[in-house]
Short mmCIF file of C-alpha atoms in Angstrom, two decimals:
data_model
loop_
_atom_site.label_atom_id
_atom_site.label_comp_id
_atom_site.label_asym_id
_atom_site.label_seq_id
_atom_site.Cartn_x
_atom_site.Cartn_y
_atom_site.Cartn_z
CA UNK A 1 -67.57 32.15 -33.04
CA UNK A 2 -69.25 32.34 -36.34
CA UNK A 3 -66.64 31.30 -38.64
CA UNK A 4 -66.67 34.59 -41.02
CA UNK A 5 -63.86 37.71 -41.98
CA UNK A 6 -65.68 41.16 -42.10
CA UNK A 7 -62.60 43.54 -42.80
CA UNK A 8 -58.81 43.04 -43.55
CA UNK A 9 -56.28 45.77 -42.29
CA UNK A 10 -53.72 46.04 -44.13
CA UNK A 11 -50.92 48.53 -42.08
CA UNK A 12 -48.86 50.34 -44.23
CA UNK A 13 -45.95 52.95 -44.00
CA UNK A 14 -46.98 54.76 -46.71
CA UNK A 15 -50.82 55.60 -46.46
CA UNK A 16 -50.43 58.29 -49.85
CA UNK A 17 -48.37 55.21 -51.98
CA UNK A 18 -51.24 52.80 -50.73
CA UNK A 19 -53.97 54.45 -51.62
CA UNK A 20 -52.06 55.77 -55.12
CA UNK A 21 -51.70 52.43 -55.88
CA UNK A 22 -55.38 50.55 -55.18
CA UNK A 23 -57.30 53.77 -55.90
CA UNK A 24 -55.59 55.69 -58.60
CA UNK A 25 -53.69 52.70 -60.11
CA UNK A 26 -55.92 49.84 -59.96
CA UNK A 27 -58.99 52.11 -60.11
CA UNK A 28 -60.88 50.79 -56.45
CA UNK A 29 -63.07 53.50 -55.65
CA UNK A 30 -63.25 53.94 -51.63
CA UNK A 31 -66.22 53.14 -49.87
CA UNK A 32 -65.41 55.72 -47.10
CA UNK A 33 -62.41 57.04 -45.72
CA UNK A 34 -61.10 59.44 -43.62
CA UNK A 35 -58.03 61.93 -45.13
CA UNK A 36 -54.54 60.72 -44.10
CA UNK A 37 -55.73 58.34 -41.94
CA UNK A 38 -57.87 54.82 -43.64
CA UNK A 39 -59.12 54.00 -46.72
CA UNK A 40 -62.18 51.67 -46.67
CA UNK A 41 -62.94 49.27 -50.03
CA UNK A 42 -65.32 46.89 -50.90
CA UNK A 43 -63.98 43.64 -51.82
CA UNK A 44 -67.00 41.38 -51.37
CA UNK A 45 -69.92 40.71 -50.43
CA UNK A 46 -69.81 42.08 -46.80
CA UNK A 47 -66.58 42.61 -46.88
CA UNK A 48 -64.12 45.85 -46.77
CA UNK A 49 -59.99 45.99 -47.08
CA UNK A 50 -58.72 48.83 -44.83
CA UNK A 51 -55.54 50.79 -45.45
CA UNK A 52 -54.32 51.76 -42.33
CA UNK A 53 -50.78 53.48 -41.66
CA UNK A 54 -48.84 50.66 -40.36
CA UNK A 55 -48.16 52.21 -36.97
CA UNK A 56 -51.57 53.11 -35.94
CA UNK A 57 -52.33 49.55 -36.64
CA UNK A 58 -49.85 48.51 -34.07
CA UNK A 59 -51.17 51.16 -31.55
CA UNK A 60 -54.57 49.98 -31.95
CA UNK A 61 -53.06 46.13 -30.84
CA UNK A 62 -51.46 48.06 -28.38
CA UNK A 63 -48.34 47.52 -29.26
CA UNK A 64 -48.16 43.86 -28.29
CA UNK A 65 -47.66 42.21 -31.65
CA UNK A 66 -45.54 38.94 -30.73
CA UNK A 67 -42.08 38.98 -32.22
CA UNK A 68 -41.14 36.86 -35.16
CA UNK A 69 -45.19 36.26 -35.70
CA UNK A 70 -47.33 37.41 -38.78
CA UNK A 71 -47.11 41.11 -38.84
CA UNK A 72 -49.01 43.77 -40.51
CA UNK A 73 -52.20 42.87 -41.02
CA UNK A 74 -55.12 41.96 -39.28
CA UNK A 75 -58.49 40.17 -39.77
CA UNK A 76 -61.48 41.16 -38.24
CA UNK A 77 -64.71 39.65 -37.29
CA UNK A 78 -67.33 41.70 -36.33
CA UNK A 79 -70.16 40.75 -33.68
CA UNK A 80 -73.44 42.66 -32.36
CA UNK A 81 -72.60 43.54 -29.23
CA UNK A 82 -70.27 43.82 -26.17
CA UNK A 83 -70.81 40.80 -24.62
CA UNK A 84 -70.32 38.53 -27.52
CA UNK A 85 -66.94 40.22 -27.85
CA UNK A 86 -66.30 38.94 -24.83
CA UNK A 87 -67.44 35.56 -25.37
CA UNK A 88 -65.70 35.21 -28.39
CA UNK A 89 -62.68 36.30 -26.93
CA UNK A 90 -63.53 33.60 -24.22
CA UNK A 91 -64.05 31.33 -26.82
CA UNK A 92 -60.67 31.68 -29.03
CA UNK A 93 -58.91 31.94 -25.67
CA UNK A 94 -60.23 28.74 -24.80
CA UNK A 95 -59.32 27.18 -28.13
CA UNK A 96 -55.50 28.07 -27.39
CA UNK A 97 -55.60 31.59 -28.39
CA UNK A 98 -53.15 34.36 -27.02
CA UNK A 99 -55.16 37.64 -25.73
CA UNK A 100 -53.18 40.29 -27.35
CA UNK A 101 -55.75 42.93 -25.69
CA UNK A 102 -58.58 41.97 -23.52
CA UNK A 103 -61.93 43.71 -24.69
CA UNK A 104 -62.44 47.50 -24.15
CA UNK A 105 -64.14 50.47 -25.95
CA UNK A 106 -61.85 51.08 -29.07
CA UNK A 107 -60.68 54.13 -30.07
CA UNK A 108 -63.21 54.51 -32.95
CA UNK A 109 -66.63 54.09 -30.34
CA UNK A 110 -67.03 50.64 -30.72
CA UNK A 111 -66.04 48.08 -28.25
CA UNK A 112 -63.48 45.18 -29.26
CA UNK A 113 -60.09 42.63 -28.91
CA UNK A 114 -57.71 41.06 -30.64
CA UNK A 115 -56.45 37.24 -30.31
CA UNK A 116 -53.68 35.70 -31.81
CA UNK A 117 -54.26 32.62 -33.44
CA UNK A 118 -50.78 29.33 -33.15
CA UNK A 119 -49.55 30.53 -35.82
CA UNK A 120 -49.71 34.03 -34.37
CA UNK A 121 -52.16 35.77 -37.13
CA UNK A 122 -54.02 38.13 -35.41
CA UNK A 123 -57.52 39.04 -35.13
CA UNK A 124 -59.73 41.49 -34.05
CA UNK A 125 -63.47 40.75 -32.35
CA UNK A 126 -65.28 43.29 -32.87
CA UNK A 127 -68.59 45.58 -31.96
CA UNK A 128 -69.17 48.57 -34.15
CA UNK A 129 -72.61 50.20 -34.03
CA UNK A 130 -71.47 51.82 -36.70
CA UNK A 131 -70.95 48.84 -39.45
CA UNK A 132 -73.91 47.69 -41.45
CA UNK A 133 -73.89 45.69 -44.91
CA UNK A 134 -76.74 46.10 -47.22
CA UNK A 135 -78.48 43.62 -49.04
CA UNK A 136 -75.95 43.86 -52.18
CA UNK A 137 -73.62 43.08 -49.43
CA UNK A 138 -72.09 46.58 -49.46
CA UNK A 139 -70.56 47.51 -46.40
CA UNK A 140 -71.26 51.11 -44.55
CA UNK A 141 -69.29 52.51 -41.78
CA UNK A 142 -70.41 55.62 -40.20
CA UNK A 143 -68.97 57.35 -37.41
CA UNK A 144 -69.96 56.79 -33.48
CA UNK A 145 -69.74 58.49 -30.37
CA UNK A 146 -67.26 57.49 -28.54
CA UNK B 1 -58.69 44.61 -61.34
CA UNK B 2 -62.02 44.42 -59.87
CA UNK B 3 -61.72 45.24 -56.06
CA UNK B 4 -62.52 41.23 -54.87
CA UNK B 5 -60.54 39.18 -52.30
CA UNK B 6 -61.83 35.83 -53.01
CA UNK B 7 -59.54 33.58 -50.65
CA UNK B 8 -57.01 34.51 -47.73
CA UNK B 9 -54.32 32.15 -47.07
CA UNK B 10 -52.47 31.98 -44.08
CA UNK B 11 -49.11 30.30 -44.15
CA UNK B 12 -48.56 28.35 -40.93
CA UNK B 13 -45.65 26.42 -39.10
CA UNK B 14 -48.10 23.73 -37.83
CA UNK B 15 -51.10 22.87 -40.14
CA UNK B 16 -52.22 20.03 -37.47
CA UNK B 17 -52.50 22.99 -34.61
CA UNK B 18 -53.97 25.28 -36.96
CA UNK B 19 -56.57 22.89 -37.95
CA UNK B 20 -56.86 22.50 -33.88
CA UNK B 21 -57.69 25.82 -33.36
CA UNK B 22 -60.09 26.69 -36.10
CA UNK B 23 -61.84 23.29 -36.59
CA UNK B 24 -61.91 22.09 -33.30
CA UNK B 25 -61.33 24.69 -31.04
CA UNK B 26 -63.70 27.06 -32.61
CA UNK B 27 -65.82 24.55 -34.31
CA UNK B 28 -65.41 26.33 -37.79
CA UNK B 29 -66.42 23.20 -40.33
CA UNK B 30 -64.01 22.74 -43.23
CA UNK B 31 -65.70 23.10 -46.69
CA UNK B 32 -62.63 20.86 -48.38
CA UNK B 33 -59.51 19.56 -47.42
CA UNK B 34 -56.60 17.29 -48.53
CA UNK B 35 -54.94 15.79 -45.07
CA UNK B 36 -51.73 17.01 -43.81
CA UNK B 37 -52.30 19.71 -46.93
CA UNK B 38 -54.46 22.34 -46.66
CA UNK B 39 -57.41 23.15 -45.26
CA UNK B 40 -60.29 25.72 -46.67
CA UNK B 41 -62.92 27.05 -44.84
CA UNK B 42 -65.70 29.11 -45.74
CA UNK B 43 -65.62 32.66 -43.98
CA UNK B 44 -67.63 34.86 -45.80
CA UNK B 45 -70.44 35.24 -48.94
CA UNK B 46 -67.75 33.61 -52.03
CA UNK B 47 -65.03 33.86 -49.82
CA UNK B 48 -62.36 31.16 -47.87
CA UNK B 49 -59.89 31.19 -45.99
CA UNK B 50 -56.92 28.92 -46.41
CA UNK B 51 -54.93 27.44 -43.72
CA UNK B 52 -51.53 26.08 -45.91
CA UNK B 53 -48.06 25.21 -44.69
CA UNK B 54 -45.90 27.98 -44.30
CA UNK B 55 -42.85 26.33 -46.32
CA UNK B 56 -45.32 25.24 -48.98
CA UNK B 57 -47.10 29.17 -48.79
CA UNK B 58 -43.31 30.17 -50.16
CA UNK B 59 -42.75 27.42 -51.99
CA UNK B 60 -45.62 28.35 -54.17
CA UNK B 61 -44.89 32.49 -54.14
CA UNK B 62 -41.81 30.84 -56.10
CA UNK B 63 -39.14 31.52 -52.81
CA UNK B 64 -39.63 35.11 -53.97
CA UNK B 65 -40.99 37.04 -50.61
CA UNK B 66 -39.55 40.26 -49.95
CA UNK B 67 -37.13 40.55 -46.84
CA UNK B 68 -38.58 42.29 -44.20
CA UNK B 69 -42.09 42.72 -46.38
CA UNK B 70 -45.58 41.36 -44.50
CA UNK B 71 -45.04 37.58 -44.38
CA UNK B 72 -47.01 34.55 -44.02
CA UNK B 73 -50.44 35.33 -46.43
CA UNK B 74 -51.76 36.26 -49.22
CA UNK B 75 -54.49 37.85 -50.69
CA UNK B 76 -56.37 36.05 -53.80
CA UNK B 77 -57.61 36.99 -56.45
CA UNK B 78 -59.83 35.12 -59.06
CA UNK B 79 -60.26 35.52 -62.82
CA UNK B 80 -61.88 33.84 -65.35
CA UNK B 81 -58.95 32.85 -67.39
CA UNK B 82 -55.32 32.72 -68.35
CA UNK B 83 -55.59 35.88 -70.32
CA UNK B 84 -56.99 37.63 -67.51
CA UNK B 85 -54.44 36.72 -65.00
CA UNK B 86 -51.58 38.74 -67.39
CA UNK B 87 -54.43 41.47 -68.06
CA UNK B 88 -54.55 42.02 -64.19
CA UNK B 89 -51.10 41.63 -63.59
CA UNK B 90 -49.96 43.72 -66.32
CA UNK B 91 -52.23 46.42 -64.50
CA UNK B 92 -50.95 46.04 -60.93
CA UNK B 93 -47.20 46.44 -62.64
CA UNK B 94 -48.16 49.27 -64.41
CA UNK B 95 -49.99 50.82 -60.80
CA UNK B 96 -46.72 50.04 -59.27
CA UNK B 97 -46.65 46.46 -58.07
CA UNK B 98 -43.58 44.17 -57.60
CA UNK B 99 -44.20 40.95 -59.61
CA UNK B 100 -43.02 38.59 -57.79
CA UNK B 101 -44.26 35.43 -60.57
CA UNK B 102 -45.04 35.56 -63.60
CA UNK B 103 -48.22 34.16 -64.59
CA UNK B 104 -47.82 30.61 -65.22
CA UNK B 105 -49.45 27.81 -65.17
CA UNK B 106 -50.05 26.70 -60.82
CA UNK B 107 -49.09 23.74 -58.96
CA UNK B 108 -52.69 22.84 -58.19
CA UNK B 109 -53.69 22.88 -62.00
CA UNK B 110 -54.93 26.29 -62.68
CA UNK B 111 -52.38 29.31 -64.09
CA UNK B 112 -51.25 31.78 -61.61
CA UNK B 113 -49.05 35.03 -60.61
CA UNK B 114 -48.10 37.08 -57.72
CA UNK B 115 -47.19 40.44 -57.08
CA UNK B 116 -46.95 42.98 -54.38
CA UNK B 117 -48.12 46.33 -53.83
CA UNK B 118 -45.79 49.12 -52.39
CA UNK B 119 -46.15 47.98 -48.61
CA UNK B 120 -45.33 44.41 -50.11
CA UNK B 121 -48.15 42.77 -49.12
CA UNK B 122 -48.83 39.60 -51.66
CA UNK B 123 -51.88 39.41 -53.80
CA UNK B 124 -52.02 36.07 -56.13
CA UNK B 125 -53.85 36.35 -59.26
CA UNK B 126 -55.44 33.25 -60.38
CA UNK B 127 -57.50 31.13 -62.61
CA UNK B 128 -58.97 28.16 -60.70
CA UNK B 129 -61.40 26.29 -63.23
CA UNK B 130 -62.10 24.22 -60.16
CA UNK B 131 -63.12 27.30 -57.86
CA UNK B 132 -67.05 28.21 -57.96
CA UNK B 133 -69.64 30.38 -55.78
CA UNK B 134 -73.03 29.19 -55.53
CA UNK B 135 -76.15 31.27 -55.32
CA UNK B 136 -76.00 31.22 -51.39
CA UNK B 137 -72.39 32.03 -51.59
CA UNK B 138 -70.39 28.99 -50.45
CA UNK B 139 -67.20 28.90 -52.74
CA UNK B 140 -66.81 25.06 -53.68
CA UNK B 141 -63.27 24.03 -54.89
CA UNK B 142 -62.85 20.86 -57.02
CA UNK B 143 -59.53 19.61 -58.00
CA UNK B 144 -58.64 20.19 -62.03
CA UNK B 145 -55.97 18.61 -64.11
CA UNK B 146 -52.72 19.32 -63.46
#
């Protein structure tokens, strides 16, 4: 596993009061996002910060966030394909990892996991098609089939 | 503000089986570290990721975290001086963030302040003379007078 964070989700319970506040009040212009349900923006070289309503975040886990752990937020790490999910996942499981949920096509088109690390921070291993980062280092996400 | 994470830091109960897991168990290389203190690792094009006690994560938010807010990280920030870090905080106040420390001057020699946005998750604003990015993008972090 590369050691390298592509995205950071925060989940919110107020989508409208996140985005007010990064967009409108600190004046971050989105990248992409998708009305009422994520905000995408830049913050590096690569990298995006995701607004996400708080309880599709936990849905997309599935729901098996472990109690008393870090909550809220994930990191992600994104890989090129299906199988290196899976190794990845292999990999972090085999480093002491918990398998929150073991790889499958996500909800978006892509294919992906999510680990928990000791301390119970949780990430995501990821395949998206649909994620690219230009040579400025801007991140692009554009929709795939699912 | 401009929209930048520069360094993630996760706050965690066991530094020696954090360090496990990323160093060893995923073979992640640290970039610096100060034993049985922290440990920083490079995950992305000027960007690190911090694995830091948990007690000494709150310890350095000033005891201040939120009940029931997202715990155990924070998002950084980086400026390029102490006027700055009240400039930026004075603008995530006036968007609507809870400061949570003034700006001040930091444990680890640079000046510092925290706040959080609505959801309550904790950015820190800092000035770190001893934080640099070189042209390939590995953030280097020297110690500075306290």
């Amino acid at each position: 596993m590369q050691p390298r964070v592509d995205l950071i989700t925060l989940g919110v319970p107020d989508l409208a009061a996140a985005r007010r506040f990064y967009v409108e009040g600190l004046g971050w212009e989105p990248m992409t996002e998708v009305e009422g349900e994520i905000v995408f923006l830049q913050v590096g070289h690569g990298l995006a910060l995701a607004l996400f309503g708080a309880e599709d975040l936990e849905k997309d886990l599935g729901g098996t966030a472990p109690a008393g752990g870090p909550t809220g937020m994930t990191l992600a790490h994104n890989v090129g394909g299906e199988k290196e999910v899976v190794e990845v996942m292999n990999r972090a499981a085999a480093a002491g990892a918990a398998i929150l949920k073991e790889p499958q096509p996500a909800a978006f088109g892509g294919f992906h996991g999510y680990f928990a690390d000791p301390a119970g921070f949780r990430w995501e291993v990821c395949h998206n098609p649909g994620w690219s980062v230009g040579p400025d280092g801007r991140p692009a996400i554009v929709p795939v089939d699912g």
